[in-house]
Short mmCIF file of C-alpha atoms in Angstrom, two decimals:
data_model
loop_
_atom_site.label_atom_id
_atom_site.label_comp_id
_atom_site.label_asym_id
_atom_site.label_seq_id
_atom_site.Cartn_x
_atom_site.Cartn_y
_atom_site.Cartn_z
CA MET W 1419 -18.59 14.36 11.23
CA SER W 1420 -20.56 11.42 9.86
CA ASP W 1421 -21.99 8.66 12.07
CA LEU W 1422 -19.01 6.48 13.08
CA THR W 1423 -21.11 3.47 14.11
CA ILE W 1424 -20.05 0.28 12.33
CA ASP W 1425 -22.96 -0.91 10.24
CA SER W 1426 -21.45 -3.89 8.38
CA VAL W 1427 -18.32 -6.00 7.97
CA ALA W 1428 -17.68 -7.89 4.72
CA THR W 1429 -14.85 -10.09 3.47
CA THR W 1430 -13.65 -11.04 -0.01
CA ILE W 1431 -10.89 -13.48 -1.02
CA LEU W 1432 -8.77 -12.59 -4.06
CA ASP W 1433 -6.19 -14.73 -5.86
CA VAL W 1434 -3.85 -12.30 -7.60
CA PRO W 1435 -1.23 -13.75 -10.02
CA LEU W 1436 2.42 -12.80 -9.60
CA VAL W 1437 4.82 -11.57 -12.28
CA ARG W 1438 7.10 -14.52 -11.47
CA PRO W 1439 7.13 -17.42 -9.00
CA HIS W 1440 8.27 -16.37 -5.53
CA LYS W 1441 10.16 -19.07 -3.66
CA PHE W 1442 10.45 -19.47 0.10
CA ALA W 1443 12.42 -22.04 2.08
CA THR W 1444 9.59 -24.58 2.01
CA THR W 1445 7.18 -23.48 -0.72
CA SER W 1446 6.73 -21.45 -3.88
CA MET W 1447 3.80 -19.39 -5.07
CA THR W 1448 2.64 -18.10 -8.45
CA ALA W 1449 -0.35 -16.19 -7.04
CA GLN W 1450 -0.97 -14.44 -3.73
CA PRO W 1451 -4.29 -14.97 -1.94
CA LEU W 1452 -5.58 -11.84 -0.20
CA LEU W 1453 -8.46 -11.34 2.19
CA LEU W 1454 -10.07 -7.92 1.86
CA VAL W 1455 -11.96 -6.82 4.97
CA GLU W 1456 -14.45 -3.99 4.47
CA VAL W 1457 -15.79 -2.03 7.45
CA ARG W 1458 -18.71 0.29 6.65
CA THR W 1459 -20.15 2.94 8.95
CA ARG W 1460 -23.72 4.23 9.17
CA GLY W 1461 -22.38 7.48 7.81
CA GLY W 1462 -21.41 5.69 4.59
CA VAL W 1463 -17.65 5.66 5.10
CA VAL W 1464 -15.81 2.47 4.07
CA GLY W 1465 -12.46 1.35 5.41
CA PHE W 1466 -10.42 -1.54 4.05
CA GLY W 1467 -7.95 -3.90 5.68
CA GLU W 1468 -6.08 -6.83 4.25
CA GLY W 1469 -5.42 -10.30 5.60
CA VAL W 1470 -2.38 -11.89 4.00
CA VAL W 1471 0.31 -14.41 4.88
CA PRO W 1472 3.55 -15.09 2.94
CA GLY W 1473 2.76 -18.11 0.82
CA GLY W 1474 0.17 -19.84 2.99
CA PRO W 1475 -0.17 -21.38 6.47
CA TRP W 1476 3.41 -22.78 6.58
CA TRP W 1477 4.63 -19.45 8.02
CA GLY W 1478 2.36 -18.75 10.97
CA GLY W 1479 -0.51 -21.23 10.80
CA GLU W 1480 -3.07 -18.88 9.26
CA SER W 1481 -4.44 -18.72 5.72
CA VAL W 1482 -6.93 -16.46 3.96
CA GLU W 1483 -9.55 -19.16 4.53
CA THR W 1484 -9.01 -19.32 8.30
CA MET W 1485 -8.88 -15.54 8.49
CA GLN W 1486 -12.17 -15.20 6.65
CA ALA W 1487 -13.87 -17.69 8.96
CA ILE W 1488 -12.56 -15.98 12.09
CA VAL W 1489 -13.42 -12.47 10.93
CA GLU W 1490 -16.92 -13.38 9.78
CA LYS W 1491 -17.96 -15.64 12.66
CA TYR W 1492 -16.09 -14.34 15.70
CA ILE W 1493 -14.73 -10.84 15.10
CA SER W 1494 -17.58 -9.19 13.19
CA PRO W 1495 -20.05 -9.50 16.10
CA VAL W 1496 -17.57 -7.59 18.27
CA LEU W 1497 -17.46 -4.73 15.75
CA LEU W 1498 -21.10 -4.27 14.81
CA GLY W 1499 -22.73 -1.33 16.59
CA ARG W 1500 -19.38 0.00 17.87
CA ARG W 1501 -17.71 3.22 16.70
CA VAL W 1502 -14.69 2.98 14.41
CA ASP W 1503 -12.75 5.33 16.69
CA ASP W 1504 -13.05 2.79 19.54
CA ILE W 1505 -10.09 0.82 18.20
CA THR W 1506 -8.43 0.21 21.57
CA GLY W 1507 -11.62 -1.12 23.11
CA ILE W 1508 -12.56 -3.18 20.07
CA MET W 1509 -9.14 -4.84 19.77
CA ARG W 1510 -9.13 -5.55 23.50
CA ASP W 1511 -12.54 -7.22 23.26
CA ILE W 1512 -11.47 -9.25 20.22
CA GLU W 1513 -8.65 -10.70 22.36
CA ARG W 1514 -11.32 -12.09 24.68
CA VAL W 1515 -12.95 -14.16 21.94
CA VAL W 1516 -10.03 -14.97 19.61
CA ALA W 1517 -6.59 -16.10 20.73
CA HIS W 1518 -3.54 -15.58 18.50
CA ALA W 1519 -4.82 -15.20 14.86
CA ARG W 1520 -2.76 -12.03 14.57
CA PHE W 1521 -2.94 -11.85 10.76
CA ALA W 1522 -6.75 -11.88 10.93
CA LYS W 1523 -6.73 -9.25 13.68
CA ALA W 1524 -4.38 -7.05 11.65
CA SER W 1525 -6.86 -6.94 8.78
CA VAL W 1526 -9.53 -5.60 11.13
CA ASP W 1527 -7.17 -3.18 12.89
CA VAL W 1528 -6.19 -1.60 9.55
CA ALA W 1529 -9.78 -1.43 8.27
CA LEU W 1530 -10.80 0.41 11.45
CA HIS W 1531 -7.92 2.88 11.10
CA ASP W 1532 -8.79 3.47 7.43
CA ALA W 1533 -12.48 4.06 8.16
CA TRP W 1534 -11.81 6.35 11.14
CA ALA W 1535 -9.25 8.43 9.25
CA ARG W 1536 -11.59 8.75 6.25
CA SER W 1537 -14.40 9.86 8.57
CA LEU W 1538 -12.13 12.63 9.84
CA GLY W 1539 -10.78 13.47 6.38
CA VAL W 1540 -7.18 12.82 7.48
CA PRO W 1541 -4.53 10.24 6.51
CA VAL W 1542 -3.96 7.17 8.70
CA HIS W 1543 -0.53 8.42 9.72
CA THR W 1544 -2.24 11.32 11.52
CA LEU W 1545 -3.86 8.78 13.85
CA LEU W 1546 -0.38 7.33 14.46
CA GLY W 1547 1.15 10.65 15.45
CA GLY W 1548 1.91 12.12 12.04
CA ALA W 1549 4.42 11.34 9.32
CA PHE W 1550 7.98 12.59 9.94
CA ARG W 1551 9.08 11.40 6.46
CA THR W 1552 7.34 10.79 3.16
CA SER W 1553 9.22 7.74 1.88
CA VAL W 1554 11.15 4.72 3.08
CA ASP W 1555 13.93 2.59 1.55
CA VAL W 1556 12.82 -0.69 -0.06
CA THR W 1557 14.89 -3.87 -0.26
CA TRP W 1558 13.86 -6.26 -3.06
CA ALA W 1559 13.47 -9.96 -2.21
CA LEU W 1560 14.79 -12.28 -4.89
CA GLY W 1561 13.46 -15.63 -3.72
CA ALA W 1562 15.40 -18.90 -3.87
CA ALA W 1563 16.21 -18.96 -7.59
CA SER W 1564 19.55 -19.81 -9.23
CA ALA W 1565 22.52 -17.45 -9.00
CA GLU W 1566 22.25 -16.54 -12.69
CA GLU W 1567 18.56 -15.64 -12.44
CA ILE W 1568 19.10 -13.58 -9.30
CA ILE W 1569 22.11 -11.66 -10.59
CA ASP W 1570 20.18 -10.80 -13.75
CA GLU W 1571 17.07 -9.67 -11.86
CA ALA W 1572 19.12 -7.63 -9.40
CA GLN W 1573 20.99 -5.90 -12.20
CA GLN W 1574 17.69 -4.97 -13.86
CA LYS W 1575 16.48 -3.41 -10.59
CA LEU W 1576 19.76 -1.52 -10.19
CA ASP W 1577 19.67 -0.25 -13.78
CA ALA W 1578 16.11 1.03 -13.26
CA LYS W 1579 17.16 2.58 -9.90
CA LEU W 1580 14.27 0.78 -8.22
CA ASN W 1581 16.29 -0.99 -5.51
CA PHE W 1582 19.80 -0.80 -4.09
CA SER W 1583 19.70 -3.70 -1.63
CA PHE W 1584 18.51 -7.27 -2.10
CA LYS W 1585 17.44 -10.14 0.13
CA LEU W 1586 17.89 -13.76 -0.90
CA LYS W 1587 15.81 -16.64 0.38
CA MET W 1588 17.74 -19.64 1.73
CA GLY W 1589 16.86 -22.92 3.39
CA ALA W 1590 15.36 -24.81 0.44
CA LEU W 1591 18.66 -26.27 -0.84
CA ASP W 1592 21.55 -28.21 0.64
CA PRO W 1593 23.16 -25.71 3.05
CA GLY W 1594 26.59 -25.98 1.41
CA GLU W 1595 25.22 -25.48 -2.09
CA ASP W 1596 22.95 -22.71 -0.85
CA THR W 1597 25.86 -20.91 0.81
CA ASP W 1598 28.02 -21.16 -2.32
CA ARG W 1599 25.13 -19.79 -4.41
CA VAL W 1600 24.64 -16.78 -2.15
CA VAL W 1601 28.35 -15.99 -1.84
CA ARG W 1602 28.59 -16.05 -5.63
CA ILE W 1603 25.73 -13.54 -5.85
CA ALA W 1604 27.16 -11.32 -3.10
CA ARG W 1605 30.50 -11.15 -4.88
CA ALA W 1606 28.85 -10.39 -8.23
CA LEU W 1607 26.98 -7.47 -6.64
CA GLU W 1608 29.85 -6.26 -4.46
CA GLY W 1609 30.21 -2.50 -4.69
CA LYS W 1610 26.84 -2.22 -6.44
CA ALA W 1611 24.28 -3.28 -3.85
CA GLY W 1612 23.86 -4.74 -0.39
CA VAL W 1613 23.01 -8.45 -0.15
CA ARG W 1614 21.04 -9.93 2.75
CA VAL W 1615 19.68 -13.42 3.39
CA ASP W 1616 16.55 -14.87 4.99
CA ILE W 1617 16.72 -18.52 6.04
CA ASN W 1618 13.11 -18.59 7.29
CA ALA W 1619 14.07 -20.48 10.47
CA ARG W 1620 15.04 -23.62 8.50
CA TRP W 1621 18.56 -24.35 9.75
CA ASP W 1622 19.44 -26.09 13.00
CA ARG W 1623 22.11 -24.78 15.35
CA LEU W 1624 25.01 -26.84 13.99
CA THR W 1625 24.20 -25.98 10.38
CA ALA W 1626 24.01 -22.30 11.29
CA LEU W 1627 27.31 -22.42 13.19
CA LYS W 1628 29.00 -24.02 10.19
CA PHE W 1629 27.67 -21.90 7.33
CA LEU W 1630 26.71 -18.48 8.68
CA PRO W 1631 30.35 -17.37 9.17
CA ARG W 1632 31.00 -18.29 5.54
CA LEU W 1633 28.09 -16.09 4.46
CA ALA W 1634 29.39 -13.17 6.50
CA GLN W 1635 32.92 -13.61 5.11
CA GLY W 1636 31.47 -13.87 1.60
CA GLY W 1637 29.94 -10.40 1.69
CA VAL W 1638 26.42 -10.92 3.11
CA GLU W 1639 25.58 -7.82 5.17
CA MET W 1640 22.64 -9.15 7.25
CA ILE W 1641 21.25 -12.58 8.22
CA GLU W 1642 17.54 -13.00 8.98
CA GLN W 1643 16.07 -15.72 11.20
CA PRO W 1644 18.50 -18.60 10.57
CA THR W 1645 17.10 -20.95 13.24
CA PRO W 1646 13.67 -21.92 14.66
CA ALA W 1647 11.55 -19.14 16.07
CA ASP W 1648 11.36 -20.41 19.65
CA GLN W 1649 15.11 -21.01 20.03
CA PHE W 1650 15.97 -17.60 21.44
CA GLU W 1651 19.14 -18.86 23.08
CA VAL W 1652 20.48 -20.19 19.77
CA LEU W 1653 19.72 -16.90 18.05
CA ALA W 1654 21.57 -15.09 20.84
CA GLU W 1655 24.59 -17.38 20.43
CA LEU W 1656 24.70 -16.72 16.69
CA ASN W 1657 24.23 -12.99 17.15
CA ALA W 1658 27.23 -12.88 19.50
CA LEU W 1659 29.32 -14.95 17.07
CA LEU W 1660 28.70 -13.15 13.80
CA PRO W 1661 30.33 -9.89 12.62
CA VAL W 1662 27.16 -8.86 10.73
CA PRO W 1663 23.70 -8.05 12.13
CA VAL W 1664 21.15 -10.79 12.81
CA MET W 1665 17.47 -9.97 12.27
CA ALA W 1666 14.66 -11.69 14.17
CA ASP W 1667 11.44 -12.21 12.22
CA GLU W 1668 9.56 -15.41 13.08
CA SER W 1669 10.87 -15.03 16.65
CA VAL W 1670 9.04 -11.72 17.17
CA GLN W 1671 5.28 -11.74 16.79
CA THR W 1672 4.26 -10.13 20.09
CA PRO W 1673 5.58 -7.43 22.42
CA HIS W 1674 6.63 -10.19 24.83
CA ASP W 1675 8.69 -11.80 22.06
CA ALA W 1676 10.42 -8.46 21.48
CA LEU W 1677 11.21 -8.25 25.19
CA GLU W 1678 12.76 -11.74 25.05
CA ILE W 1679 14.98 -10.68 22.14
CA VAL W 1680 16.08 -7.57 24.04
CA GLN W 1681 16.81 -9.37 27.30
CA ARG W 1682 18.81 -12.13 25.57
CA ARG W 1683 20.54 -9.78 23.09
CA ALA W 1684 19.42 -12.27 20.47
CA ALA W 1685 19.23 -9.89 17.50
CA ASP W 1686 20.44 -6.50 16.29
CA ILE W 1687 17.30 -5.90 14.20
CA ILE W 1688 13.63 -6.81 14.58
CA ALA W 1689 11.47 -7.33 11.50
CA ILE W 1690 8.11 -5.66 12.11
CA LYS W 1691 5.34 -6.90 9.86
CA THR W 1692 2.13 -5.08 10.70
CA THR W 1693 0.38 -8.30 9.60
CA LYS W 1694 2.16 -10.82 11.85
CA CYS W 1695 2.05 -8.42 14.82
CA GLY W 1696 -1.73 -8.05 14.77
CA GLY W 1697 -2.03 -4.58 13.29
CA LEU W 1698 -0.78 -1.04 13.70
CA LYS W 1699 -1.32 -0.71 17.44
CA LYS W 1700 0.57 -3.89 18.36
CA SER W 1701 3.33 -3.03 15.89
CA ALA W 1702 3.82 0.27 17.72
CA GLU W 1703 4.19 -1.58 21.03
CA ILE W 1704 6.93 -3.79 19.57
CA ALA W 1705 8.65 -0.79 18.02
CA ALA W 1706 8.67 0.99 21.39
CA ILE W 1707 10.40 -1.94 23.08
CA ALA W 1708 13.02 -2.18 20.36
CA LYS W 1709 13.65 1.57 20.33
CA ALA W 1710 14.10 1.68 24.11
CA ALA W 1711 16.71 -1.09 23.83
CA GLY W 1712 18.57 0.47 20.91
CA ILE W 1713 17.60 -2.36 18.55
CA ALA W 1714 16.91 -1.40 14.93
CA CYS W 1715 13.57 -2.18 13.25
CA HIS W 1716 12.85 -3.17 9.67
CA GLY W 1717 9.53 -2.64 7.87
CA ALA W 1718 9.05 -6.24 6.76
CA THR W 1719 6.51 -7.75 4.37
CA SER W 1720 4.14 -10.70 4.10
CA ILE W 1721 3.85 -10.02 0.35
CA GLU W 1722 0.89 -7.76 1.01
CA GLY W 1723 -1.27 -6.26 -1.67
CA PRO W 1724 -1.68 -2.49 -1.92
CA ILE W 1725 -3.96 -2.13 1.12
CA GLY W 1726 -1.63 -3.94 3.51
CA THR W 1727 1.39 -2.27 1.95
CA ALA W 1728 -0.14 1.20 2.25
CA ALA W 1729 -0.87 0.54 5.93
CA SER W 1730 2.74 -0.49 6.52
CA ILE W 1731 4.01 2.61 4.69
CA HIS W 1732 1.92 4.85 6.94
CA PHE W 1733 3.34 3.02 9.95
CA ALA W 1734 6.95 3.21 8.72
CA CYS W 1735 6.68 6.91 7.87
CA SER W 1736 5.23 7.77 11.29
CA GLU W 1737 7.48 5.50 13.39
CA PRO W 1738 11.14 6.55 13.88
CA ALA W 1739 11.94 3.06 15.21
CA ILE W 1740 11.75 1.79 11.62
CA ASP W 1741 15.36 2.76 10.96
CA PHE W 1742 16.63 -0.20 8.92
CA GLY W 1743 14.58 0.33 5.78
CA SER W 1744 11.78 -1.90 4.54
CA GLU W 1745 10.70 -4.62 2.14
CA LEU W 1746 7.36 -3.07 1.24
CA PHE W 1747 7.54 -4.20 -2.38
CA GLY W 1748 4.52 -6.54 -2.42
CA PRO W 1749 2.40 -4.82 -5.12
CA LEU W 1750 5.36 -4.86 -7.53
CA LEU W 1751 5.18 -8.67 -7.54
CA PHE W 1752 1.53 -8.64 -8.60
CA ASP W 1753 0.69 -9.12 -12.27
CA ASP W 1754 -2.28 -6.75 -12.09
CA GLU W 1755 -2.78 -3.34 -10.51
CA LEU W 1756 -5.42 -3.35 -7.78
CA LEU W 1757 -5.39 0.41 -7.23
CA GLN W 1758 -6.82 3.25 -9.29
CA THR W 1759 -3.49 5.05 -8.78
CA PRO W 1760 -0.51 2.78 -8.07
CA LEU W 1761 1.82 3.28 -5.13
CA ARG W 1762 4.91 5.22 -6.18
CA TYR W 1763 8.25 3.41 -6.22
CA GLU W 1764 11.38 5.23 -7.36
CA ASN W 1765 15.04 5.76 -6.45
CA GLY W 1766 15.06 2.78 -4.11
CA GLN W 1767 12.11 4.01 -2.05
CA VAL W 1768 8.35 3.71 -1.77
CA HIS W 1769 6.46 6.94 -1.17
CA LEU W 1770 3.71 7.68 1.32
CA PRO W 1771 0.33 7.86 -0.46
CA GLU W 1772 -1.59 11.09 0.00
CA GLY W 1773 -5.25 11.55 0.81
CA PRO W 1774 -7.64 10.51 3.58
CA GLY W 1775 -7.41 7.09 5.19
CA LEU W 1776 -4.76 4.89 3.64
CA GLY W 1777 -4.61 7.31 0.71
CA VAL W 1778 -5.38 4.63 -1.87
CA GLU W 1779 -8.50 3.65 -3.80
CA LEU W 1780 -9.14 0.13 -5.00
CA ASN W 1781 -9.79 -0.58 -8.68
CA MET W 1782 -13.00 -2.54 -8.16
CA ASP W 1783 -12.90 -4.00 -11.68
CA ALA W 1784 -9.54 -5.62 -10.86
CA VAL W 1785 -10.89 -6.75 -7.48
CA LYS W 1786 -13.83 -8.37 -9.23
CA THR W 1787 -11.54 -10.06 -11.77
CA TRP W 1788 -9.48 -11.82 -9.08
CA THR W 1789 -12.27 -12.53 -6.58
CA ARG W 1790 -12.38 -16.21 -5.74
CA ASN W 1791 -15.59 -17.87 -6.88
#
């Protein structure tokens, strides 16, 4: 085994263009900024992690710029001179110098797992207990575009057998117009594909009480985070009211949040983003709480690049609690391929990459092309 001592930590910001604009409730993006975190050992092994948020700091308060500053100034000194297999101790010590900043911590957690697994010559999922499956279902997110655009894009995905369920972004339009738009889409896709919605915590209680039943009656099969993240009691009220599952996303960023959801019966599904949760280890803690309570888990996305997506695939394929599919489609939105061999998407699923570490190798020419000057 090579020397596992961490010799250096480096960061790089990329701005990767998207194949089309991706619209959220409050913003839209045409390129996705990524923070690559590189951990190198004295034995010459390199592990990569990825810091990424969905569309900027509006979601959780972090950005690639804040993540880079935190990793370089505060987290790197904790890593240097430590062994990459000391992940538990390292992440515990990081908590002592950096509060919150879970997206930044996730990038380091994944880089450590990648480097350790590569040092051992095994895939990351081995460190997580081993893969019990080799692929996971992928739902395609269609943004907040018009009904015509969305129906056309969904039909293209169905024809290519790439996806069989779709999630629509809501919250950017007048709630009545937005509801009519989504119901129209759900009816157009009825019998062909499942339709879900994500309101990104943008509706208040009264708006949700008025329009969510109409969505459920109109054919929407799942409703994600309709109201503000900290209003657990409102989410519980809506979950009890609606005949379709409610998924908590913004409301669950820590194991304690997951416990709150369980105790209040505030959701039927928890969206686990390895990024928002602070990495693979914290994601496993949240999954354990949900599994013990009989609550389903969904492998959610922050529109990660291939490094973050590969990490989430390893997690989803080694964690039985992820039993409500995934949205690990991020690299398909990118207008350039960052890997030497792309991740494999087919028949509505993404497949577990093979090989040591995350099982992927960056195309350094593409990385150089999109590195921020």
